[in-house]
Amino acid sequence: MNVIELTKELINKASVTPVDAGCQQLLGERLTALGFQVAHLRFGDVDNLWAQWYSDNTTALWVFAGHTDVVPAGDESRWHTPPFQATEKEGLLYGRGASDMKGGVAAMVVACEQFLAQQPKPPFNIGFLITGDEEGVAINGTVKVLDWLKERGQKIDWCVLGEPSSQTAVADEIKVGRRGSLTGRLTINGQQGHVAYPHLADNPIHRIAPLLAQWSALAWDNGNEFFPPTGFQITAVQAGAGADNVIPASIAVTFNFRYGTALTAEGIQQKIVEDLQQHQLDYQLSWHYSGAPFLTQTGLLLAVAQQAIVDVCGYAPKLSTSGGTSDGRFIAATGAQVLECGVSNATIHKSNESVAIADLYQLVRIYHKMLQGLSIAHDVP
Ligand SMILES: [Zn+2]
């Protein structure tokens, strides 16, 4: 079965997070047939799959990672074809998950089949880490599988995620890192009162407003070679006692930082707290940390990937760290070299999501070439 047929089969299974609808069962069967040992790992309400092809004399581990879950179709009347029935039209394959990222998952499996048929004893182990909650809260997915691997003493050396990383042509851009994300939830307490008697009240909105203006205008850093300057955005502000003549007792503000390797979460948190204390505010503050920035700027993985793309596509990929977070952050945190290389992200999460059929074939060639490149470059320890 080629990559298009496998992608279609996956699209036809309506696996909206956290429902898997048999996607991982199908992948497990394919990989078992190839000689992989397959573990179906269910954590909470999320299905995950770990599959490993064992090499004889090495613990070196290459991993393809991705997710089988998809976001909901949304308003189905906006779709020209049924979202969960893969449809080929004018060189494109339509369906929810076509580019994010069932096409990528199918390409990994088919590339592996081709590679192992050609080279049955590569000098490294091959793993598949497939989760069902990448589009959800990401609690019972990749993180839990990584814990499970750690308990078994397994460490990932190189990991390629098949997330849609490209702009117009396949692999014209690959992600070699992602910014970190840090959310602050702040409440400033004041003293409720009548607007006509402000001296008898303490307006928490007035107290925090100058700081919010200051933080929004601040250059938190200048970025560096790999990351743009840190972004600070206020995402919610809530205050008011329900009447125009009342100074409210408190104001709640939520803000988010997207930051690179020029800053740390601790550095950001320290600055916020110092400012709050300097303004002598009565506050409560809590943080939600969704991942540190990661960067794979050198190493065997990047070298192998760049060479594979040049060989197959005839151009070198742009190395990027833009975009939202991905499960790459969790895998990179274990010390693995990580990058993301997949099809175009032009239609992801939209109505009429699609992928170019030619791009899927190209992606198979790229992944195949990466495996070949690694088996030449990697010295068996
Ligand atoms: Zn995705």
PDB file of N, CA and C and ligand atoms in Angstrom, residues 67 69 99-101 134-135 162-164 348-349, ligand 1:
ATOM      1  N   HIS A  67       1.336  12.564  15.515  1.00  0.00           N
ATOM      2  CA  HIS A  67       0.041  12.338  16.173  1.00  0.00           C
ATOM      3  C   HIS A  67      -1.006  11.901  15.162  1.00  0.00           C
ATOM      4  N   ASP A  69      -4.328  12.189  16.130  1.00  0.00           N
ATOM      5  CA  ASP A  69      -5.559  12.944  16.394  1.00  0.00           C
ATOM      6  C   ASP A  69      -5.626  14.179  15.505  1.00  0.00           C
ATOM      7  N   SER A  99      -2.930  17.230   6.042  1.00  0.00           N
ATOM      8  CA  SER A  99      -1.593  17.797   6.222  1.00  0.00           C
ATOM      9  C   SER A  99      -1.176  17.845   7.695  1.00  0.00           C
ATOM     10  N   ASP A 100      -2.105  17.841   8.614  1.00  0.00           N
ATOM     11  CA  ASP A 100      -1.769  17.885  10.055  1.00  0.00           C
ATOM     12  C   ASP A 100      -2.463  16.750  10.773  1.00  0.00           C
ATOM     13  N   MET A 101      -1.786  15.568  10.844  1.00  0.00           N
ATOM     14  CA  MET A 101      -0.587  15.224  10.126  1.00  0.00           C
ATOM     15  C   MET A 101      -0.597  13.760   9.712  1.00  0.00           C
ATOM     16  N   GLU A 134      -2.096  15.320  20.724  1.00  0.00           N
ATOM     17  CA  GLU A 134      -1.244  16.468  20.444  1.00  0.00           C
ATOM     18  C   GLU A 134      -2.078  17.736  20.289  1.00  0.00           C
ATOM     19  N   GLU A 135      -3.272  17.589  19.709  1.00  0.00           N
ATOM     20  CA  GLU A 135      -4.133  18.757  19.478  1.00  0.00           C
ATOM     21  C   GLU A 135      -4.918  19.120  20.736  1.00  0.00           C
ATOM     22  N   GLY A 162       6.879  14.670  12.058  1.00  0.00           N
ATOM     23  CA  GLY A 162       6.327  14.912  10.719  1.00  0.00           C
ATOM     24  C   GLY A 162       5.299  16.023  10.687  1.00  0.00           C
ATOM     25  N   GLU A 163       5.410  16.975  11.584  1.00  0.00           N
ATOM     26  CA  GLU A 163       4.458  18.097  11.610  1.00  0.00           C
ATOM     27  C   GLU A 163       4.600  18.918  10.328  1.00  0.00           C
ATOM     28  N   PRO A 164       3.506  19.515   9.871  1.00  0.00           N
ATOM     29  CA  PRO A 164       3.571  20.325   8.651  1.00  0.00           C
ATOM     30  C   PRO A 164       4.417  21.581   8.865  1.00  0.00           C
ATOM     31  N   ILE A 348      -3.773  23.827   7.391  1.00  0.00           N
ATOM     32  CA  ILE A 348      -3.996  23.084   8.640  1.00  0.00           C
ATOM     33  C   ILE A 348      -5.056  23.764   9.501  1.00  0.00           C
ATOM     34  N   HIS A 349      -5.863  22.957  10.130  1.00  0.00           N
ATOM     35  CA  HIS A 349      -6.953  23.378  11.024  1.00  0.00           C
ATOM     36  C   HIS A 349      -8.060  24.131  10.280  1.00  0.00           C
TER      37      HIS A 349
HETATM   38 ZN    ZN B   1       0.013  18.644  14.199  1.00  0.00          ZN
END
